[in-house]
């Protein structure tokens, strides 16, 4: 291995830059040349890559987002797209690729691996729904920003006897909703994996009001079938049963931006460096993740097309504790 390329792909995640820095410097320490591909697989297809030196990745460990840029590339999902990507890598003389991203991105890595190209993935998505890792780069930051918002909403909710519906990120996965619901003491948590019917939410809120609660928090994952907006419309029709005043807050991309936490920086640094070691070992076609706090390589064949489920037992725990 003499020349490698790195790309960040899919939704950006706080900590991606720390992974880029670690992979770049780890590779340079081995005497390799490193290229940064701009804007994920879209940049691979457009052949936009520049050499990265140690100084180019200086001062980025604390920065949110990704200095390489990111994108979702439908074109790369086709056979023609994969072929074009491979041809660009080969004509540049790149002999190994590190892909930092989530599920869609690692499916792309797997396609390249199937074509015989040496590729190593790095687990990164705020959703934490990747199989093959307990945690992903970005989730700790996103959970903490979401939690801070919930804590703030609770204080104002309490002053006005209001119930707040809080929509968290997570199109297909309720991990952020679940963790912040538990840590934020939510009355109800609604996830795509385990829906709660609007009438049941109304009942639970009404019961909480009757028990003398001064506020209530309902955390709804973006991807839930009964989304926060629809739930709010339903609540308005049942205001009398609920008791609390009602407000809706959609957190959206606010929680994906900004400074990565220490945990995300450390995880990203370990995974980025481990990806270089893995390329050097010659065993590629794997994704680097953290299992039981140990860095682990899981074959992309096991990861592609699969997601990691949330722990639904925690939803029941949250329900019991919301007394
Ligand atoms: O990166 C994951 C994620 O933030 C999901 O939680 C969210 O549903 C989605 O990306 C949003 O994607 P986009 O930034 O393309 O709107």
Tab-separated table of C-alpha atoms and ligand atoms in Angstrom:
chain	number	residue	atom	x	y	z
A	1	UNK	CA	0.000	0.000	0.000
A	2	UNK	CA	1.486	3.334	-1.021
A	3	UNK	CA	-1.329	5.695	-1.821
A	4	UNK	CA	-4.679	5.778	-0.052
A	5	UNK	CA	-7.764	7.949	-0.296
A	6	UNK	CA	-10.259	8.967	2.383
A	7	UNK	CA	-13.864	10.074	1.982
A	8	UNK	CA	-16.684	11.069	4.311
A	9	UNK	CA	-20.163	10.165	3.124
A	10	UNK	CA	-23.864	10.422	3.982
A	11	UNK	CA	-25.090	12.654	6.790
A	12	UNK	CA	-22.145	14.377	8.425
A	13	UNK	CA	-21.408	13.625	12.079
A	14	UNK	CA	-19.448	15.500	14.761
A	15	UNK	CA	-16.113	13.700	15.042
A	16	UNK	CA	-15.666	12.921	11.353
A	17	UNK	CA	-12.789	15.415	11.225
A	18	UNK	CA	-10.978	13.670	14.061
A	19	UNK	CA	-11.215	10.433	12.043
A	20	UNK	CA	-9.892	12.156	8.901
A	21	UNK	CA	-6.997	13.601	10.909
A	22	UNK	CA	-6.090	10.257	12.525
A	23	UNK	CA	-6.301	8.309	9.255
A	24	UNK	CA	-4.272	10.923	7.375
A	25	UNK	CA	-1.502	11.195	9.930
A	26	UNK	CA	-1.478	7.451	10.633
A	27	UNK	CA	-0.976	6.776	6.922
A	28	UNK	CA	1.685	9.476	6.517
A	29	UNK	CA	3.539	7.946	9.490
A	30	UNK	CA	3.724	4.728	7.459
A	31	UNK	CA	5.206	6.610	4.521
A	32	UNK	CA	2.013	6.516	2.411
A	33	UNK	CA	0.564	9.296	0.286
A	34	UNK	CA	-2.953	10.346	1.283
A	35	UNK	CA	-5.705	11.860	-0.854
A	36	UNK	CA	-8.879	13.464	0.467
A	37	UNK	CA	-11.893	12.948	-1.801
A	38	UNK	CA	-14.322	15.897	-1.742
A	39	UNK	CA	-18.035	15.361	-1.037
A	40	UNK	CA	-18.186	11.592	-0.582
A	41	UNK	CA	-18.966	9.217	-3.434
A	42	UNK	CA	-20.198	12.153	-5.538
A	43	UNK	CA	-16.639	13.511	-5.406
A	44	UNK	CA	-15.238	10.092	-6.232
A	45	UNK	CA	-17.347	10.059	-9.405
A	46	UNK	CA	-16.359	13.638	-10.212
A	47	UNK	CA	-12.709	12.732	-9.526
A	48	UNK	CA	-12.249	15.598	-7.095
A	49	UNK	CA	-9.439	14.676	-4.752
A	50	UNK	CA	-6.441	16.521	-3.345
A	51	UNK	CA	-3.368	15.331	-1.533
A	52	UNK	CA	-3.552	15.729	2.243
A	53	UNK	CA	-0.451	16.527	4.264
A	54	UNK	CA	-0.135	16.452	8.042
A	55	UNK	CA	-0.622	20.248	8.216
A	56	UNK	CA	-3.838	20.065	6.112
A	57	UNK	CA	-5.553	18.195	8.932
A	58	UNK	CA	-4.228	20.458	11.694
A	59	UNK	CA	-6.736	22.346	13.864
A	60	UNK	CA	-9.723	20.253	12.782
A	61	UNK	CA	-10.086	17.772	15.665
A	62	UNK	CA	-12.534	20.076	17.484
A	63	UNK	CA	-14.513	21.109	14.396
A	64	UNK	CA	-17.980	19.757	13.642
A	65	UNK	CA	-19.039	18.599	10.180
A	66	UNK	CA	-16.415	17.307	7.786
A	67	UNK	CA	-13.688	19.339	6.119
A	68	UNK	CA	-13.815	16.903	3.183
A	69	UNK	CA	-17.489	17.627	2.564
A	70	UNK	CA	-20.164	14.956	2.320
A	71	UNK	CA	-23.048	13.974	0.077
A	72	UNK	CA	-25.598	11.276	-0.594
A	73	UNK	CA	-24.890	9.941	-4.099
A	74	UNK	CA	-27.711	8.007	-5.804
A	75	UNK	CA	-25.464	7.695	-8.894
A	76	UNK	CA	-22.889	5.630	-6.990
A	77	UNK	CA	-25.575	3.053	-6.183
A	78	UNK	CA	-25.691	1.891	-9.824
A	79	UNK	CA	-23.250	-0.604	-11.383
A	80	UNK	CA	-22.087	2.113	-13.762
A	81	UNK	CA	-21.413	4.412	-10.793
A	82	UNK	CA	-19.318	1.800	-8.984
A	83	UNK	CA	-17.352	1.136	-12.181
A	84	UNK	CA	-16.679	4.848	-12.673
A	85	UNK	CA	-15.553	5.202	-9.054
A	86	UNK	CA	-13.174	2.261	-9.406
A	87	UNK	CA	-11.758	3.583	-12.623
A	88	UNK	CA	-11.089	7.001	-11.029
A	89	UNK	CA	-9.352	5.373	-8.061
A	90	UNK	CA	-7.203	3.196	-10.315
A	91	UNK	CA	-6.248	5.957	-12.720
A	92	UNK	CA	-5.065	8.012	-9.735
A	93	UNK	CA	-2.974	5.047	-8.563
A	94	UNK	CA	-4.923	4.807	-5.281
A	95	UNK	CA	-4.517	1.361	-3.754
A	96	UNK	CA	-6.712	1.611	-0.661
A	97	UNK	CA	-9.802	3.570	0.413
A	98	UNK	CA	-11.177	4.558	3.828
A	99	UNK	CA	-14.916	5.326	3.902
A	100	UNK	CA	-16.164	7.220	6.961
A	101	UNK	CA	-19.953	7.043	7.121
A	102	UNK	CA	-23.136	5.201	8.038
A	103	UNK	CA	-25.292	2.482	6.526
A	104	UNK	CA	-25.632	3.767	2.956
A	105	UNK	CA	-21.937	4.635	2.870
A	106	UNK	CA	-20.838	1.189	4.068
A	107	UNK	CA	-23.112	-0.449	1.496
A	108	UNK	CA	-21.073	1.556	-1.031
A	109	UNK	CA	-17.853	0.285	0.582
A	110	UNK	CA	-19.146	-3.251	0.230
A	111	UNK	CA	-19.804	-2.747	-3.496
A	112	UNK	CA	-16.193	-1.645	-3.983
A	113	UNK	CA	-14.957	-4.579	-1.912
A	114	UNK	CA	-17.025	-6.969	-4.037
A	115	UNK	CA	-15.189	-5.617	-7.077
A	116	UNK	CA	-11.897	-6.504	-5.395
A	117	UNK	CA	-10.859	-3.002	-4.280
A	118	UNK	CA	-9.188	-2.759	-0.820
A	119	UNK	CA	-11.581	-0.715	1.302
A	120	UNK	CA	-12.034	-0.233	5.043
A	121	UNK	CA	-15.078	1.478	6.557
A	122	UNK	CA	-15.231	3.642	9.685
A	123	UNK	CA	-18.534	3.636	11.600
A	124	UNK	CA	-19.956	7.157	11.615
A	125	UNK	CA	-23.554	8.351	11.895
A	126	UNK	CA	-25.435	10.263	14.560
A	127	UNK	CA	-28.184	7.619	14.319
A	128	UNK	CA	-26.052	4.818	15.857
A	129	UNK	CA	-27.905	2.205	13.821
A	130	UNK	CA	-24.905	0.469	12.249
A	131	UNK	CA	-24.469	-3.239	12.793
A	132	UNK	CA	-20.926	-4.197	13.893
A	133	UNK	CA	-20.376	-1.450	16.452
A	134	UNK	CA	-21.841	-0.475	19.817
A	135	UNK	CA	-21.315	3.210	19.101
A	136	UNK	CA	-20.783	5.316	16.009
A	137	UNK	CA	-18.879	8.565	15.567
A	138	UNK	CA	-21.248	11.482	16.215
A	139	UNK	CA	-23.933	9.852	18.318
A	140	UNK	CA	-22.557	11.029	21.668
A	141	UNK	CA	-22.496	14.649	20.481
A	142	UNK	CA	-25.979	14.455	18.959
A	143	UNK	CA	-27.436	12.824	22.072
A	144	UNK	CA	-25.918	15.450	24.358
A	145	UNK	CA	-27.136	18.397	22.268
A	146	UNK	CA	-30.619	16.868	22.096
A	147	UNK	CA	-30.583	16.282	25.839
A	148	UNK	CA	-29.586	19.842	26.565
A	149	UNK	CA	-32.548	21.026	24.492
A	150	UNK	CA	-34.901	18.709	26.403
A	151	UNK	CA	-33.567	19.950	29.756
A	152	UNK	CA	-34.155	23.534	28.651
A	153	UNK	CA	-37.668	22.775	27.438
A	154	UNK	CA	-38.496	21.146	30.739
A	155	UNK	CA	-37.732	24.272	32.769
A	156	UNK	CA	-39.933	26.507	30.668
A	157	UNK	CA	-42.567	23.754	30.456
A	158	UNK	CA	-42.663	23.547	34.217
A	159	UNK	CA	-43.213	27.295	34.567
A	160	UNK	CA	-46.259	27.153	32.290
A	161	UNK	CA	-47.671	23.671	33.019
A	162	UNK	CA	-46.970	22.613	29.455
A	163	UNK	CA	-46.296	19.348	27.678
A	164	UNK	CA	-43.554	19.597	25.053
A	165	UNK	CA	-43.472	17.378	22.016
A	166	UNK	CA	-39.837	17.181	20.960
A	167	UNK	CA	-38.961	15.778	17.555
A	168	UNK	CA	-35.445	14.302	17.427
A	169	UNK	CA	-33.389	13.221	14.424
A	170	UNK	CA	-33.555	9.621	13.260
A	171	UNK	CA	-35.338	8.851	10.000
A	172	UNK	CA	-35.239	5.094	10.401
A	173	UNK	CA	-34.019	4.692	13.929
A	174	UNK	CA	-35.148	5.753	17.394
A	175	UNK	CA	-31.787	5.561	19.180
A	176	UNK	CA	-31.448	9.309	19.834
A	177	UNK	CA	-35.094	9.524	20.958
A	178	UNK	CA	-34.639	6.541	23.258
A	179	UNK	CA	-31.408	7.700	24.906
A	180	UNK	CA	-32.508	11.296	25.364
A	181	UNK	CA	-35.936	10.192	26.520
A	182	UNK	CA	-34.329	8.037	29.213
A	183	UNK	CA	-31.733	10.640	30.214
A	184	UNK	CA	-34.274	13.469	30.054
A	185	UNK	CA	-36.945	11.680	32.094
A	186	UNK	CA	-39.529	11.804	29.293
A	187	UNK	CA	-43.132	10.806	29.963
A	188	UNK	CA	-43.430	9.136	26.544
A	189	UNK	CA	-40.878	8.032	23.917
A	190	UNK	CA	-42.083	7.274	20.392
A	191	UNK	CA	-39.756	5.479	17.963
A	192	UNK	CA	-40.162	3.877	14.525
A	193	UNK	CA	-39.231	0.531	16.115
A	194	UNK	CA	-41.946	0.777	18.782
A	195	UNK	CA	-44.774	3.146	17.978
A	196	UNK	CA	-47.137	4.560	20.596
A	197	UNK	CA	-50.628	5.336	19.290
A	198	UNK	CA	-51.667	9.002	19.702
A	199	UNK	CA	-54.646	8.069	21.897
A	200	UNK	CA	-52.284	6.261	24.288
A	201	UNK	CA	-50.009	9.305	24.474
A	202	UNK	CA	-53.048	11.443	25.286
A	203	UNK	CA	-54.026	9.023	28.075
A	204	UNK	CA	-50.533	9.017	29.537
A	205	UNK	CA	-50.291	12.805	29.452
A	206	UNK	CA	-53.737	13.169	31.030
A	207	UNK	CA	-52.746	10.740	33.788
A	208	UNK	CA	-49.476	12.622	34.397
A	209	UNK	CA	-51.405	15.897	34.692
A	210	UNK	CA	-53.838	14.317	37.150
A	211	UNK	CA	-50.922	13.092	39.269
A	212	UNK	CA	-49.879	16.718	39.694
A	213	UNK	CA	-46.975	16.924	37.255
A	214	UNK	CA	-46.107	20.471	36.241
A	215	UNK	CA	-44.630	19.529	32.870
A	216	UNK	CA	-44.329	16.593	30.511
A	217	UNK	CA	-41.898	15.684	27.744
A	218	UNK	CA	-42.849	13.499	24.783
A	219	UNK	CA	-39.849	12.590	22.626
A	220	UNK	CA	-40.755	11.555	19.091
A	221	UNK	CA	-38.194	10.255	16.604
A	222	UNK	CA	-38.368	11.900	13.189
A	223	UNK	CA	-39.118	8.552	11.524
A	224	UNK	CA	-42.032	7.513	13.740
A	225	UNK	CA	-45.222	6.668	11.842
A	226	UNK	CA	-47.207	9.048	14.024
A	227	UNK	CA	-44.827	11.979	13.576
A	228	UNK	CA	-44.629	14.884	16.001
A	229	UNK	CA	-46.667	17.248	13.805
A	230	UNK	CA	-49.496	14.751	13.254
A	231	UNK	CA	-49.413	13.912	16.954
A	232	UNK	CA	-49.716	17.617	17.799
A	233	UNK	CA	-52.805	17.968	15.576
A	234	UNK	CA	-54.362	14.995	17.358
A	235	UNK	CA	-53.505	16.480	20.766
A	236	UNK	CA	-55.227	19.748	19.902
A	237	UNK	CA	-58.473	17.860	19.477
A	238	UNK	CA	-58.031	16.268	22.919
A	239	UNK	CA	-56.725	19.218	24.888
A	240	UNK	CA	-59.376	18.720	27.585
A	241	UNK	CA	-58.157	15.194	28.388
A	242	UNK	CA	-54.487	16.212	28.392
A	243	UNK	CA	-54.693	19.117	30.841
A	244	UNK	CA	-51.268	20.533	29.996
A	245	UNK	CA	-50.759	23.340	27.521
A	246	UNK	CA	-49.032	22.053	24.404
A	247	UNK	CA	-45.998	23.093	22.388
A	248	UNK	CA	-44.004	21.419	19.613
A	249	UNK	CA	-40.230	21.771	19.099
A	250	UNK	CA	-38.476	20.247	16.105
A	251	UNK	CA	-34.740	20.009	16.747
A	252	UNK	CA	-33.679	18.859	13.261
A	253	UNK	CA	-30.162	19.441	11.984
A	254	UNK	CA	-29.218	21.642	14.938
A	255	UNK	CA	-28.176	18.478	16.772
A	256	UNK	CA	-25.998	17.228	13.896
A	257	UNK	CA	-23.856	20.332	13.759
A	258	UNK	CA	-21.338	21.793	16.150
A	259	UNK	CA	-18.433	20.721	18.257
A	260	UNK	CA	-17.856	16.984	18.847
A	261	UNK	CA	-17.740	15.743	22.434
A	262	UNK	CA	-14.542	14.295	23.901
A	263	UNK	CA	-16.002	10.788	23.554
A	264	UNK	CA	-16.644	11.308	19.832
A	265	UNK	CA	-13.165	12.743	19.245
A	266	UNK	CA	-11.514	9.815	21.020
A	267	UNK	CA	-13.667	7.203	19.261
A	268	UNK	CA	-13.052	8.838	15.867
A	269	UNK	CA	-9.312	9.027	16.503
A	270	UNK	CA	-9.152	5.362	17.464
A	271	UNK	CA	-11.268	4.224	14.506
A	272	UNK	CA	-9.444	6.405	11.953
A	273	UNK	CA	-6.047	5.122	13.091
A	274	UNK	CA	-7.327	1.528	13.217
A	275	UNK	CA	-8.583	1.800	9.628
A	276	UNK	CA	-5.023	2.558	8.482
A	277	UNK	CA	-3.657	-0.390	10.495
A	278	UNK	CA	-6.317	-2.574	8.919
A	279	UNK	CA	-5.377	-1.508	5.381
A	280	UNK	CA	-1.746	-2.223	6.253
A	281	UNK	CA	-2.655	-5.695	7.494
A	282	UNK	CA	-4.080	-6.567	4.077
A	283	UNK	CA	-7.395	-7.809	5.484
A	284	UNK	CA	-9.841	-5.374	3.944
A	285	UNK	CA	-13.578	-5.419	3.190
A	286	UNK	CA	-14.308	-4.665	6.847
A	287	UNK	CA	-15.700	-1.797	8.927
A	288	UNK	CA	-13.945	-0.554	12.039
A	289	UNK	CA	-16.223	-0.150	15.043
A	290	UNK	CA	-16.167	-0.481	18.805
A	291	UNK	CA	-17.531	-3.636	20.425
A	292	UNK	CA	-17.374	-3.882	24.236
A	293	UNK	CA	-14.995	-0.889	24.181
A	294	UNK	CA	-12.531	-2.740	21.984
A	295	UNK	CA	-11.826	-1.708	18.404
A	296	UNK	CA	-13.186	-4.442	16.150
A	297	UNK	CA	-13.280	-5.149	12.412
A	298	UNK	CA	-16.561	-6.589	11.115
A	299	UNK	CA	-16.857	-7.856	7.517
A	300	UNK	CA	-18.803	-5.436	5.323
A	301	UNK	CA	-20.695	-8.484	4.017
A	302	UNK	CA	-22.297	-8.789	7.480
A	303	UNK	CA	-23.050	-5.089	7.729
A	304	UNK	CA	-24.500	-4.230	4.316
A	305	UNK	CA	-28.295	-4.145	4.290
A	306	UNK	CA	-28.539	-4.686	8.042
A	307	UNK	CA	-29.262	-2.303	10.926
A	308	UNK	CA	-28.680	-2.520	14.662
A	309	UNK	CA	-31.904	-2.593	16.684
A	310	UNK	CA	-32.537	-0.369	19.696
A	311	UNK	CA	-33.062	-1.921	23.108
A	312	UNK	CA	-36.859	-1.859	23.350
A	313	UNK	CA	-36.703	-2.987	27.020
A	314	UNK	CA	-35.513	0.547	27.828
A	315	UNK	CA	-38.789	1.935	26.468
A	316	UNK	CA	-40.667	-0.114	29.040
A	317	UNK	CA	-38.272	1.077	31.775
A	318	UNK	CA	-38.921	4.701	30.787
A	319	UNK	CA	-42.688	4.065	30.931
A	320	UNK	CA	-42.463	2.585	34.428
A	321	UNK	CA	-40.268	5.420	35.712
A	322	UNK	CA	-42.486	8.203	34.344
A	323	UNK	CA	-44.664	8.093	37.453
B	1	LIG	O1	-27.337	11.276	9.247
B	1	LIG	C1	-28.476	10.702	9.749
B	1	LIG	C2	-29.592	11.697	9.679
B	1	LIG	O2	-29.250	12.857	10.402
B	1	LIG	C3	-30.927	11.190	10.161
B	1	LIG	O3	-31.076	11.224	11.550
B	1	LIG	C4	-31.848	12.126	9.446
B	1	LIG	O4	-33.110	11.566	9.284
B	1	LIG	C5	-31.162	12.312	8.122
B	1	LIG	O5	-29.804	12.101	8.351
B	1	LIG	C6	-31.358	13.659	7.497
B	1	LIG	O6	-30.745	13.657	6.264
B	1	LIG	P1	-30.470	14.978	5.432
B	1	LIG	O7	-29.400	15.741	6.131
B	1	LIG	O8	-30.043	14.476	4.103
B	1	LIG	O9	-31.747	15.753	5.410
